[in-house]
Amino acid sequence: LYRCRMAQVGLGCKIDIDGTINEEKLWHAFVEKAYHPEKFLPVTNVKTEDKTDRDGQPYIYREMSARDNVIKENIYLNKELGEIRFVVLENSGEPTNHEHINRIHKNGSKPTAIEYYQRRVKKSADEEDERLFWGVPREMVEKSIQKQIDLAKE
Protein backbone atom coordinates (compact mmCIF):
# COMPACT_ATOMS: atom_id res chain seq x y z
CA LEU A 1 0.00 0.00 0.00
CA TYR A 2 0.93 3.65 -0.29
CA ARG A 3 3.02 5.44 2.31
CA CYS A 4 2.91 9.21 2.70
CA ARG A 5 5.73 10.48 0.45
CA MET A 6 4.27 13.26 -1.69
CA ALA A 7 3.08 16.79 -0.86
CA GLN A 8 -0.51 15.55 -1.41
CA VAL A 9 -2.22 12.40 -0.21
CA GLY A 10 -2.34 11.14 -3.82
CA LEU A 11 -3.65 7.56 -3.95
CA GLY A 12 -3.43 7.11 -0.21
CA CYS A 13 -1.58 7.77 3.00
CA LYS A 14 -0.93 4.93 5.44
CA ILE A 15 0.75 5.40 8.82
CA ASP A 16 1.93 2.41 10.86
CA ILE A 17 0.96 2.29 14.54
CA ASP A 18 3.95 1.95 16.84
CA GLY A 19 3.26 -0.15 19.90
CA THR A 20 -0.06 -1.49 21.10
CA ILE A 21 -3.35 0.38 20.86
CA ASN A 22 -6.68 -0.79 22.17
CA GLU A 23 -8.96 -1.40 19.16
CA GLU A 24 -12.03 -0.01 20.97
CA LYS A 25 -10.21 3.20 21.92
CA LEU A 26 -8.97 3.65 18.35
CA TRP A 27 -12.49 3.22 16.99
CA HIS A 28 -13.67 5.81 19.53
CA ALA A 29 -11.03 8.22 18.15
CA PHE A 30 -12.38 7.60 14.61
CA VAL A 31 -15.94 8.37 15.72
CA GLU A 32 -14.74 11.44 17.62
CA LYS A 33 -13.16 12.74 14.39
CA ALA A 34 -16.42 12.22 12.50
CA TYR A 35 -18.37 14.35 14.99
CA HIS A 36 -15.60 16.81 15.97
CA PRO A 37 -13.21 17.23 13.02
CA GLU A 38 -12.06 20.59 14.38
CA LYS A 39 -10.05 18.64 17.01
CA PHE A 40 -8.10 16.93 14.22
CA LEU A 41 -8.21 19.20 11.15
CA PRO A 42 -8.04 22.94 10.38
CA VAL A 43 -11.81 23.37 9.96
CA THR A 44 -14.45 25.63 11.52
CA ASN A 45 -18.24 26.04 11.68
CA VAL A 46 -18.84 22.30 12.14
CA LYS A 47 -22.43 21.08 12.19
CA THR A 48 -23.39 17.41 12.54
CA GLU A 49 -26.73 15.63 12.60
CA ASP A 50 -27.54 11.93 13.02
CA LYS A 51 -29.80 10.72 10.21
CA THR A 52 -31.05 7.53 8.54
CA ASP A 53 -31.05 6.91 4.79
CA ARG A 54 -33.85 5.38 2.68
CA ASP A 55 -32.50 1.88 3.36
CA GLY A 56 -32.57 2.43 7.13
CA GLN A 57 -28.80 2.80 7.41
CA PRO A 58 -27.71 5.38 9.99
CA TYR A 59 -25.23 8.08 9.00
CA ILE A 60 -23.93 11.43 10.14
CA TYR A 61 -24.64 14.49 8.00
CA ARG A 62 -21.77 16.96 8.43
CA GLU A 63 -21.04 20.48 7.22
CA MET A 64 -17.80 22.33 7.93
CA SER A 65 -15.69 25.15 6.55
CA ALA A 66 -12.13 24.64 5.34
CA ARG A 67 -10.38 27.74 4.05
CA ASP A 68 -13.16 29.47 2.08
CA ASN A 69 -15.04 26.28 1.17
CA VAL A 70 -18.07 24.66 2.78
CA ILE A 71 -17.72 20.87 2.80
CA LYS A 72 -20.84 18.72 3.07
CA GLU A 73 -20.65 14.98 3.70
CA ASN A 74 -22.71 11.94 4.62
CA ILE A 75 -20.57 9.81 6.93
CA TYR A 76 -21.09 6.05 7.26
CA LEU A 77 -19.41 4.18 10.12
CA ASN A 78 -18.63 0.47 9.80
CA LYS A 79 -17.00 -0.74 13.00
CA GLU A 80 -16.79 -4.33 11.75
CA LEU A 81 -14.63 -3.27 8.78
CA GLY A 82 -12.83 -0.58 10.80
CA GLU A 83 -13.83 1.91 8.12
CA ILE A 84 -15.50 5.28 7.93
CA ARG A 85 -16.79 6.52 4.54
CA PHE A 86 -17.13 10.25 4.02
CA VAL A 87 -19.40 10.62 0.97
CA VAL A 88 -18.80 14.08 -0.46
CA LEU A 89 -21.97 16.04 -1.33
CA GLU A 90 -22.67 18.71 -3.91
CA ASN A 91 -23.90 22.08 -2.62
CA SER A 92 -27.40 20.84 -3.49
CA GLY A 93 -26.95 17.92 -1.06
CA GLU A 94 -26.72 15.29 -3.81
CA PRO A 95 -23.86 12.77 -3.40
CA THR A 96 -20.87 13.05 -5.72
CA ASN A 97 -19.21 9.93 -7.13
CA HIS A 98 -16.29 10.02 -4.71
CA GLU A 99 -15.76 9.39 -1.03
CA HIS A 100 -12.94 9.70 1.48
CA ILE A 101 -12.03 6.58 3.42
CA ASN A 102 -10.47 6.35 6.89
CA ARG A 103 -9.54 2.74 7.58
CA ILE A 104 -7.98 0.81 10.43
CA HIS A 105 -5.71 -2.01 9.23
CA LYS A 106 -5.47 -4.95 11.61
CA ASN A 107 -3.52 -8.13 12.19
CA GLY A 108 -6.19 -10.25 13.87
CA SER A 109 -7.69 -7.89 16.43
CA LYS A 110 -4.54 -5.77 16.78
CA PRO A 111 -4.64 -2.41 14.95
CA THR A 112 -1.44 -2.04 12.90
CA ALA A 113 -1.99 1.05 10.71
CA ILE A 114 -4.38 3.82 9.76
CA GLU A 115 -4.97 4.72 6.14
CA TYR A 116 -6.76 7.62 4.47
CA TYR A 117 -7.58 7.66 0.75
CA GLN A 118 -10.15 8.76 -1.79
CA ARG A 119 -12.07 6.37 -4.01
CA ARG A 120 -14.96 6.27 -6.44
CA VAL A 121 -18.22 5.39 -4.67
CA LYS A 122 -18.88 1.66 -5.03
CA LYS A 123 -22.08 0.56 -6.73
CA SER A 124 -22.04 -2.77 -4.85
CA ALA A 125 -20.25 -4.19 -1.79
CA ASP A 126 -18.24 -6.70 -3.84
CA GLU A 127 -16.92 -4.06 -6.26
CA GLU A 128 -13.16 -3.38 -6.04
CA ASP A 129 -11.89 -0.03 -4.75
CA GLU A 130 -11.08 2.44 -7.51
CA ARG A 131 -8.69 4.85 -5.85
CA LEU A 132 -8.65 8.44 -7.00
CA PHE A 133 -5.92 11.05 -6.65
CA TRP A 134 -6.61 13.17 -3.57
CA GLY A 135 -4.97 16.59 -3.62
CA VAL A 136 -5.22 17.47 0.08
CA PRO A 137 -1.96 18.23 1.90
CA ARG A 138 -0.20 15.10 3.16
CA GLU A 139 1.09 16.91 6.25
CA MET A 140 -2.47 17.75 7.34
CA VAL A 141 -3.52 14.10 6.99
CA GLU A 142 -0.47 12.84 8.89
CA LYS A 143 -1.25 15.22 11.78
CA SER A 144 -4.88 14.08 11.84
CA ILE A 145 -3.87 10.41 11.96
CA GLN A 146 -1.34 11.09 14.72
CA LYS A 147 -4.00 12.91 16.77
CA GLN A 148 -6.27 9.85 16.45
CA ILE A 149 -3.43 7.58 17.62
CA ASP A 150 -2.64 9.91 20.54
CA LEU A 151 -6.32 10.01 21.59
CA ALA A 152 -6.51 6.20 21.49
CA LYS A 153 -3.43 5.94 23.72
CA GLU A 154 -4.96 8.16 26.45
Coordinates of N, CA, C and O in Angstrom, one line a residue:
L1 N 0.8 -1.2 0.0 CA 0.0 0.0 0.0 C 0.9 1.2 0.0 O 2.1 1.2 0.2
Y2 N 0.2 2.4 -0.1 CA 0.9 3.7 -0.3 C 1.3 4.2 1.0 O 0.6 4.3 2.0
R3 N 2.5 4.7 1.1 CA 3.0 5.4 2.3 C 3.0 6.9 2.0 O 3.0 7.3 0.8
C4 N 2.9 7.8 2.9 CA 2.9 9.2 2.7 C 4.3 9.7 2.2 O 5.2 9.7 3.0
R5 N 4.4 10.0 1.0 CA 5.7 10.5 0.5 C 5.6 11.7 -0.4 O 6.6 12.3 -0.7
M6 N 4.4 12.1 -0.8 CA 4.3 13.3 -1.7 C 3.8 14.5 -0.9 O 3.4 14.3 0.3
A7 N 3.6 15.6 -1.5 CA 3.1 16.8 -0.9 C 1.6 16.6 -0.7 O 1.0 17.2 0.3
Q8 N 0.9 15.8 -1.5 CA -0.5 15.6 -1.4 C -0.7 14.1 -1.0 O 0.2 13.3 -1.1
V9 N -1.9 13.8 -0.6 CA -2.2 12.4 -0.2 C -2.1 11.5 -1.4 O -1.7 10.3 -1.3
G10 N -2.5 12.0 -2.6 CA -2.3 11.1 -3.8 C -3.3 10.0 -3.8 O -4.5 10.2 -3.5
L11 N -2.8 8.8 -4.0 CA -3.6 7.6 -4.0 C -3.8 6.9 -2.6 O -4.5 5.9 -2.4
G12 N -3.2 7.6 -1.6 CA -3.4 7.1 -0.2 C -2.3 7.5 0.7 O -1.2 7.7 0.3
C13 N -2.6 7.5 2.0 CA -1.6 7.8 3.0 C -1.8 6.8 4.1 O -2.9 6.8 4.7
K14 N -0.8 6.0 4.4 CA -0.9 4.9 5.4 C 0.2 5.1 6.5 O 1.3 5.2 6.1
I15 N -0.2 5.2 7.7 CA 0.7 5.4 8.8 C 0.7 4.2 9.7 O -0.4 3.8 10.2
D16 N 1.9 3.6 10.0 CA 1.9 2.4 10.9 C 1.8 2.9 12.3 O 2.2 4.0 12.7
I17 N 1.2 2.0 13.1 CA 1.0 2.3 14.5 C 2.1 1.6 15.3 O 2.3 0.4 15.2
D18 N 2.9 2.5 16.0 CA 4.0 1.9 16.8 C 3.4 1.5 18.2 O 2.6 2.3 18.8
G19 N 3.7 0.3 18.6 CA 3.3 -0.2 19.9 C 1.9 -0.7 19.8 O 1.3 -1.0 18.8
T20 N 1.3 -0.9 21.0 CA -0.1 -1.5 21.1 C -1.1 -0.4 21.4 O -0.9 0.4 22.2
I21 N -2.2 -0.5 20.7 CA -3.3 0.4 20.9 C -4.6 -0.5 21.0 O -4.8 -1.4 20.3
N22 N -5.4 -0.1 22.0 CA -6.7 -0.8 22.2 C -7.6 -0.5 21.0 O -7.8 0.7 20.6
E23 N -8.1 -1.5 20.3 CA -9.0 -1.4 19.2 C -10.2 -0.6 19.5 O -10.6 0.3 18.7
E24 N -10.8 -0.8 20.6 CA -12.0 0.0 21.0 C -11.7 1.5 21.1 O -12.5 2.3 20.7
K25 N -10.6 1.8 21.7 CA -10.2 3.2 21.9 C -9.9 3.8 20.6 O -10.2 5.0 20.4
L26 N -9.3 3.1 19.7 CA -9.0 3.6 18.3 C -10.3 3.9 17.6 O -10.4 5.0 16.9
W27 N -11.2 3.0 17.7 CA -12.5 3.2 17.0 C -13.2 4.5 17.6 O -13.7 5.3 16.9
H28 N -13.1 4.6 18.9 CA -13.7 5.8 19.5 C -13.0 7.1 19.0 O -13.7 8.1 18.7
A29 N -11.7 7.1 18.7 CA -11.0 8.2 18.2 C -11.5 8.5 16.7 O -11.7 9.6 16.3
F30 N -11.8 7.4 16.0 CA -12.4 7.6 14.6 C -13.8 8.3 14.7 O -14.0 9.2 13.9
V31 N -14.6 7.8 15.6 CA -15.9 8.4 15.7 C -15.9 9.8 16.2 O -16.6 10.7 15.7
E32 N -14.9 10.1 17.1 CA -14.7 11.4 17.6 C -14.4 12.4 16.5 O -14.9 13.5 16.4
K33 N -13.5 11.9 15.5 CA -13.2 12.7 14.4 C -14.3 13.0 13.5 O -14.5 14.1 12.9
A34 N -15.2 12.0 13.3 CA -16.4 12.2 12.5 C -17.3 13.3 13.1 O -17.8 14.2 12.3
Y35 N -17.5 13.4 14.4 CA -18.4 14.3 15.0 C -17.7 15.7 15.3 O -18.3 16.7 15.3
H36 N -16.4 15.6 15.5 CA -15.6 16.8 16.0 C -14.3 16.9 15.2 O -13.2 16.9 15.7
P37 N -14.4 17.2 13.8 CA -13.2 17.2 13.0 C -12.3 18.4 13.4 O -11.1 18.3 13.1
E38 N -12.9 19.4 14.0 CA -12.1 20.6 14.4 C -11.0 20.2 15.4 O -10.0 21.0 15.5
K39 N -11.1 19.1 16.1 CA -10.1 18.6 17.0 C -8.9 18.0 16.3 O -7.8 17.8 16.8
F40 N -9.1 17.7 15.0 CA -8.1 16.9 14.2 C -7.6 17.7 12.9 O -6.6 17.4 12.4
L41 N -8.5 18.6 12.4 CA -8.2 19.2 11.2 C -8.4 20.7 11.3 O -9.2 21.2 12.1
P42 N -7.8 21.5 10.4 CA -8.0 22.9 10.4 C -9.4 23.3 9.7 O -9.4 23.8 8.6
V43 N -10.5 23.1 10.4 CA -11.8 23.4 10.0 C -12.6 24.1 11.0 O -12.2 24.1 12.2
T44 N -13.6 24.8 10.6 CA -14.5 25.6 11.5 C -15.9 25.4 11.2 O -16.2 24.8 10.2
N45 N -16.8 26.0 11.9 CA -18.2 26.0 11.7 C -18.8 24.6 11.4 O -19.6 24.4 10.5
V46 N -18.4 23.7 12.3 CA -18.8 22.3 12.1 C -20.3 22.1 12.6 O -20.6 22.6 13.7
K47 N -21.1 21.5 11.8 CA -22.4 21.1 12.2 C -22.6 19.6 11.9 O -22.3 19.2 10.8
T48 N -23.1 18.8 12.8 CA -23.4 17.4 12.5 C -24.8 17.1 13.0 O -25.4 17.7 13.8
E49 N -25.4 16.1 12.3 CA -26.7 15.6 12.6 C -26.8 14.1 12.3 O -26.5 13.7 11.2
D50 N -27.3 13.4 13.2 CA -27.5 11.9 13.0 C -28.8 11.8 12.2 O -29.8 12.4 12.5
K51 N -28.7 11.0 11.1 CA -29.8 10.7 10.2 C -29.9 9.2 9.8 O -29.0 8.5 10.2
T52 N -30.9 8.9 9.1 CA -31.0 7.5 8.5 C -31.4 7.6 7.1 O -32.3 8.5 6.7
D53 N -30.7 6.8 6.2 CA -31.0 6.9 4.8 C -32.3 6.1 4.4 O -32.9 5.5 5.3
R54 N -32.6 6.1 3.2 CA -33.9 5.4 2.7 C -33.8 3.9 3.0 O -34.9 3.3 3.1
D55 N -32.6 3.3 3.1 CA -32.5 1.9 3.4 C -32.4 1.6 4.9 O -32.2 0.4 5.3
G56 N -32.6 2.6 5.7 CA -32.6 2.4 7.1 C -31.2 2.4 7.7 O -31.0 2.2 8.9
Q57 N -30.2 2.8 6.9 CA -28.8 2.8 7.4 C -28.5 4.1 8.1 O -28.7 5.2 7.5
P58 N -28.0 4.1 9.3 CA -27.7 5.4 10.0 C -26.4 6.0 9.4 O -25.5 5.3 8.9
Y59 N -26.4 7.3 9.4 CA -25.2 8.1 9.0 C -25.2 9.4 9.7 O -26.2 9.8 10.4
I60 N -24.1 10.1 9.6 CA -23.9 11.4 10.1 C -23.9 12.4 9.0 O -23.1 12.2 8.1
Y61 N -24.8 13.4 9.0 CA -24.6 14.5 8.0 C -23.7 15.5 8.6 O -23.9 15.9 9.8
R62 N -22.7 16.0 7.9 CA -21.8 17.0 8.4 C -21.5 18.1 7.4 O -21.3 17.8 6.3
E63 N -21.5 19.3 8.0 CA -21.0 20.5 7.2 C -19.9 21.1 8.0 O -19.9 21.1 9.2
M64 N -18.9 21.6 7.3 CA -17.8 22.3 7.9 C -17.1 23.3 6.9 O -17.3 23.1 5.7
S65 N -16.4 24.2 7.4 CA -15.7 25.2 6.6 C -14.2 24.9 6.6 O -13.7 24.7 7.7
A66 N -13.6 24.8 5.5 CA -12.1 24.6 5.3 C -11.6 25.7 4.4 O -12.1 25.7 3.2
R67 N -10.8 26.6 4.8 CA -10.4 27.7 4.1 C -11.6 28.5 3.7 O -12.4 28.9 4.6
D68 N -11.9 28.7 2.5 CA -13.2 29.5 2.1 C -14.2 28.6 1.5 O -15.1 29.0 0.8
N69 N -14.1 27.2 1.7 CA -15.0 26.3 1.2 C -15.9 25.7 2.3 O -15.5 25.4 3.4
V70 N -17.2 25.4 1.9 CA -18.1 24.7 2.8 C -18.1 23.2 2.3 O -18.3 23.0 1.1
I71 N -17.8 22.3 3.1 CA -17.7 20.9 2.8 C -18.9 20.2 3.4 O -19.2 20.4 4.6
K72 N -19.7 19.5 2.6 CA -20.8 18.7 3.1 C -20.6 17.2 2.8 O -20.1 16.9 1.7
E73 N -20.9 16.4 3.8 CA -20.7 15.0 3.7 C -21.7 14.2 4.4 O -22.3 14.6 5.4
N74 N -22.0 13.0 3.9 CA -22.7 11.9 4.6 C -21.7 10.9 5.1 O -20.9 10.4 4.2
I75 N -21.6 10.6 6.4 CA -20.6 9.8 6.9 C -21.2 8.5 7.4 O -22.1 8.5 8.2
Y76 N -20.6 7.4 6.9 CA -21.1 6.1 7.3 C -20.0 5.3 8.0 O -18.9 5.2 7.6
L77 N -20.4 4.9 9.2 CA -19.4 4.2 10.1 C -19.6 2.7 10.0 O -20.8 2.2 10.1
N78 N -18.5 1.9 9.8 CA -18.6 0.5 9.8 C -17.6 -0.1 10.7 O -16.4 -0.3 10.3
K79 N -17.9 -0.3 12.0 CA -17.0 -0.7 13.0 C -16.4 -2.1 12.6 O -15.2 -2.4 12.9
E80 N -17.2 -3.0 12.1 CA -16.8 -4.3 11.7 C -15.6 -4.3 10.8 O -14.7 -5.0 10.9
L81 N -15.7 -3.4 9.8 CA -14.6 -3.3 8.8 C -13.5 -2.3 9.3 O -12.5 -2.3 8.6
G82 N -13.8 -1.6 10.3 CA -12.8 -0.6 10.8 C -12.7 0.5 9.8 O -11.6 1.1 9.5
E83 N -13.8 0.9 9.2 CA -13.8 1.9 8.1 C -14.9 3.0 8.3 O -16.0 2.7 8.7
I84 N -14.5 4.2 8.0 CA -15.5 5.3 7.9 C -15.5 5.9 6.5 O -14.4 6.1 6.0
R85 N -16.6 6.0 5.9 CA -16.8 6.5 4.5 C -17.4 7.9 4.6 O -18.4 8.1 5.2
F86 N -16.7 8.9 4.1 CA -17.1 10.3 4.0 C -17.6 10.5 2.6 O -16.7 10.8 1.7
V87 N -18.9 10.4 2.3 CA -19.4 10.6 1.0 C -19.6 12.1 0.8 O -20.3 12.8 1.5
V88 N -18.8 12.6 -0.2 CA -18.8 14.1 -0.5 C -20.1 14.5 -1.2 O -20.5 13.8 -2.1
L89 N -20.7 15.6 -0.8 CA -22.0 16.0 -1.3 C -21.8 17.3 -2.1 O -20.9 18.1 -1.8
E90 N -22.6 17.5 -3.2 CA -22.7 18.7 -3.9 C -23.3 19.8 -3.0 O -23.9 19.4 -2.0
N91 N -23.2 21.0 -3.4 CA -23.9 22.1 -2.6 C -25.4 21.8 -2.5 O -26.0 22.2 -1.5
S92 N -26.0 21.2 -3.5 CA -27.4 20.8 -3.5 C -27.7 19.7 -2.5 O -28.9 19.5 -2.2
G93 N -26.7 19.0 -2.0 CA -27.0 17.9 -1.1 C -26.9 16.6 -1.7 O -27.0 15.5 -1.1
E94 N -26.8 16.6 -3.1 CA -26.7 15.3 -3.8 C -25.3 14.7 -3.7 O -24.3 15.5 -3.7
P95 N -25.2 13.4 -3.5 CA -23.9 12.8 -3.4 C -23.1 12.9 -4.7 O -23.6 12.8 -5.8
T96 N -21.8 13.1 -4.6 CA -20.9 13.0 -5.7 C -20.5 11.6 -5.9 O -21.0 10.7 -5.2
N97 N -19.6 11.3 -6.9 CA -19.2 9.9 -7.1 C -17.9 9.6 -6.4 O -17.3 8.6 -6.8
H98 N -17.5 10.4 -5.5 CA -16.3 10.0 -4.7 C -16.5 10.2 -3.2 O -17.4 10.9 -2.8
E99 N -15.7 9.4 -2.5 CA -15.8 9.4 -1.0 C -14.4 9.3 -0.4 O -13.5 8.8 -1.1
H100 N -14.2 9.8 0.8 CA -12.9 9.7 1.5 C -13.1 8.6 2.5 O -14.1 8.4 3.2
I101 N -12.0 7.8 2.6 CA -12.0 6.6 3.4 C -11.0 6.8 4.5 O -9.9 7.1 4.3
N102 N -11.4 6.5 5.8 CA -10.5 6.3 6.9 C -10.6 4.9 7.3 O -11.7 4.5 7.7
R103 N -9.5 4.2 7.3 CA -9.5 2.7 7.6 C -8.5 2.3 8.6 O -7.4 2.8 8.6
I104 N -8.9 1.4 9.5 CA -8.0 0.8 10.4 C -7.5 -0.5 9.8 O -8.4 -1.4 9.5
H105 N -6.2 -0.7 9.7 CA -5.7 -2.0 9.2 C -5.4 -2.8 10.5 O -4.9 -2.3 11.5
K106 N -5.7 -4.1 10.4 CA -5.5 -4.9 11.6 C -4.7 -6.2 11.2 O -4.8 -6.7 10.1
N107 N -4.1 -6.8 12.2 CA -3.5 -8.1 12.2 C -4.3 -8.9 13.3 O -4.0 -8.7 14.5
G108 N -5.3 -9.7 12.9 CA -6.2 -10.3 13.9 C -7.0 -9.1 14.5 O -7.7 -8.4 13.8
S109 N -6.9 -9.0 15.8 CA -7.7 -7.9 16.4 C -6.8 -6.7 16.8 O -7.2 -5.8 17.4
K110 N -5.5 -6.8 16.4 CA -4.5 -5.8 16.8 C -4.4 -4.7 15.7 O -4.0 -5.0 14.5
P111 N -4.8 -3.5 16.0 CA -4.6 -2.4 14.9 C -3.2 -2.2 14.6 O -2.3 -2.1 15.5
T112 N -2.8 -2.2 13.3 CA -1.4 -2.0 12.9 C -1.2 -0.8 12.1 O 0.0 -0.3 12.0
A113 N -2.2 -0.2 11.5 CA -2.0 1.0 10.7 C -3.3 1.7 10.5 O -4.4 1.2 10.6
I114 N -3.2 3.0 10.2 CA -4.4 3.8 9.8 C -4.1 4.3 8.4 O -3.0 4.8 8.1
E115 N -5.1 4.3 7.5 CA -5.0 4.7 6.1 C -6.1 5.7 5.8 O -7.3 5.4 6.1
Y116 N -5.8 6.7 5.1 CA -6.8 7.6 4.5 C -6.6 7.6 3.0 O -5.4 7.6 2.5
Y117 N -7.7 7.5 2.2 CA -7.6 7.7 0.7 C -8.9 8.1 0.2 O -9.9 8.1 0.9
Q118 N -8.9 8.4 -1.1 CA -10.1 8.8 -1.8 C -10.4 7.7 -2.8 O -9.5 7.2 -3.5
R119 N -11.7 7.4 -3.0 CA -12.1 6.4 -4.0 C -13.4 6.8 -4.7 O -14.1 7.6 -4.1
R120 N -13.7 6.1 -5.8 CA -15.0 6.3 -6.4 C -16.0 5.5 -5.6 O -15.7 4.4 -5.1
V121 N -17.2 6.1 -5.5 CA -18.2 5.4 -4.7 C -18.5 4.0 -5.3 O -18.7 4.0 -6.5
K122 N -18.6 3.0 -4.5 CA -18.9 1.7 -5.0 C -20.4 1.5 -5.3 O -21.2 2.0 -4.6
K123 N -20.7 0.8 -6.4 CA -22.1 0.6 -6.7 C -22.6 -0.7 -6.0 O -23.8 -0.9 -5.8
S124 N -21.7 -1.6 -5.6 CA -22.0 -2.8 -4.9 C -20.9 -3.1 -3.9 O -19.8 -2.7 -4.1
A125 N -21.2 -3.9 -2.8 CA -20.3 -4.2 -1.8 C -19.1 -5.0 -2.3 O -18.0 -4.9 -1.8
D126 N -19.3 -5.8 -3.3 CA -18.2 -6.7 -3.8 C -17.4 -6.0 -4.9 O -16.4 -6.6 -5.4
E127 N -17.7 -4.8 -5.3 CA -16.9 -4.1 -6.3 C -15.6 -3.7 -5.7 O -15.5 -3.3 -4.5
E128 N -14.5 -3.7 -6.5 CA -13.2 -3.4 -6.0 C -13.1 -1.9 -5.8 O -13.7 -1.1 -6.5
D129 N -12.2 -1.5 -4.9 CA -11.9 0.0 -4.8 C -11.3 0.5 -6.0 O -10.4 -0.1 -6.6
E130 N -11.7 1.7 -6.4 CA -11.1 2.4 -7.5 C -10.6 3.7 -6.9 O -11.3 4.7 -6.6
R131 N -9.3 3.7 -6.5 CA -8.7 4.8 -5.9 C -8.6 6.0 -6.8 O -8.3 5.8 -8.0
L132 N -8.8 7.2 -6.2 CA -8.7 8.4 -7.0 C -7.6 9.3 -6.4 O -7.4 9.3 -5.1
F133 N -6.9 10.1 -7.2 CA -5.9 11.0 -6.6 C -6.6 12.0 -5.7 O -7.7 12.6 -6.1
W134 N -6.0 12.3 -4.6 CA -6.6 13.2 -3.6 C -5.6 14.3 -3.3 O -4.5 14.0 -2.8
G135 N -5.9 15.5 -3.7 CA -5.0 16.6 -3.6 C -4.9 17.3 -2.3 O -4.3 18.4 -2.3
V136 N -5.4 16.8 -1.2 CA -5.2 17.5 0.1 C -3.8 17.3 0.6 O -3.1 16.4 0.3
P137 N -3.3 18.3 1.4 CA -2.0 18.2 1.9 C -1.7 17.0 2.8 O -2.4 16.7 3.7
R138 N -0.6 16.3 2.4 CA -0.2 15.1 3.2 C 0.1 15.4 4.6 O -0.3 14.7 5.5
E139 N 0.7 16.5 4.9 CA 1.1 16.9 6.3 C -0.2 17.0 7.1 O -0.2 16.6 8.3
M140 N -1.2 17.6 6.6 CA -2.5 17.8 7.3 C -3.0 16.4 7.7 O -3.5 16.1 8.8
V141 N -3.0 15.4 6.8 CA -3.5 14.1 7.0 C -2.7 13.4 8.0 O -3.2 12.7 8.9
E142 N -1.3 13.5 7.9 CA -0.5 12.8 8.9 C -0.7 13.3 10.3 O -0.8 12.6 11.2
K143 N -1.0 14.6 10.5 CA -1.2 15.2 11.8 C -2.6 14.7 12.3 O -2.7 14.4 13.5
S144 N -3.6 14.6 11.4 CA -4.9 14.1 11.8 C -4.8 12.6 12.3 O -5.3 12.3 13.4
I145 N -4.1 11.8 11.6 CA -3.9 10.4 12.0 C -3.1 10.3 13.3 O -3.5 9.6 14.2
Q146 N -2.1 11.1 13.5 CA -1.3 11.1 14.7 C -2.2 11.5 15.9 O -2.1 10.9 17.0
K147 N -3.1 12.5 15.7 CA -4.0 12.9 16.8 C -5.0 11.8 17.1 O -5.3 11.6 18.3
Q148 N -5.4 11.0 16.1 CA -6.3 9.9 16.5 C -5.5 8.8 17.3 O -6.0 8.3 18.2
I149 N -4.3 8.6 16.9 CA -3.4 7.6 17.6 C -3.2 8.1 19.1 O -3.4 7.3 20.0
D150 N -2.9 9.3 19.2 CA -2.6 9.9 20.5 C -3.9 9.8 21.4 O -3.8 9.5 22.6
L151 N -5.1 10.1 20.8 CA -6.3 10.0 21.6 C -6.6 8.6 22.0 O -7.0 8.3 23.2
A152 N -6.3 7.6 21.2 CA -6.5 6.2 21.5 C -5.6 5.7 22.6 O -5.9 4.7 23.3
K153 N -4.4 6.3 22.7 CA -3.4 5.9 23.7 C -3.7 6.6 25.1 O -3.1 6.2 26.1
E154 N -4.6 7.5 25.2 CA -5.0 8.2 26.5 C -5.6 7.2 27.4 O -6.4 6.3 27.0

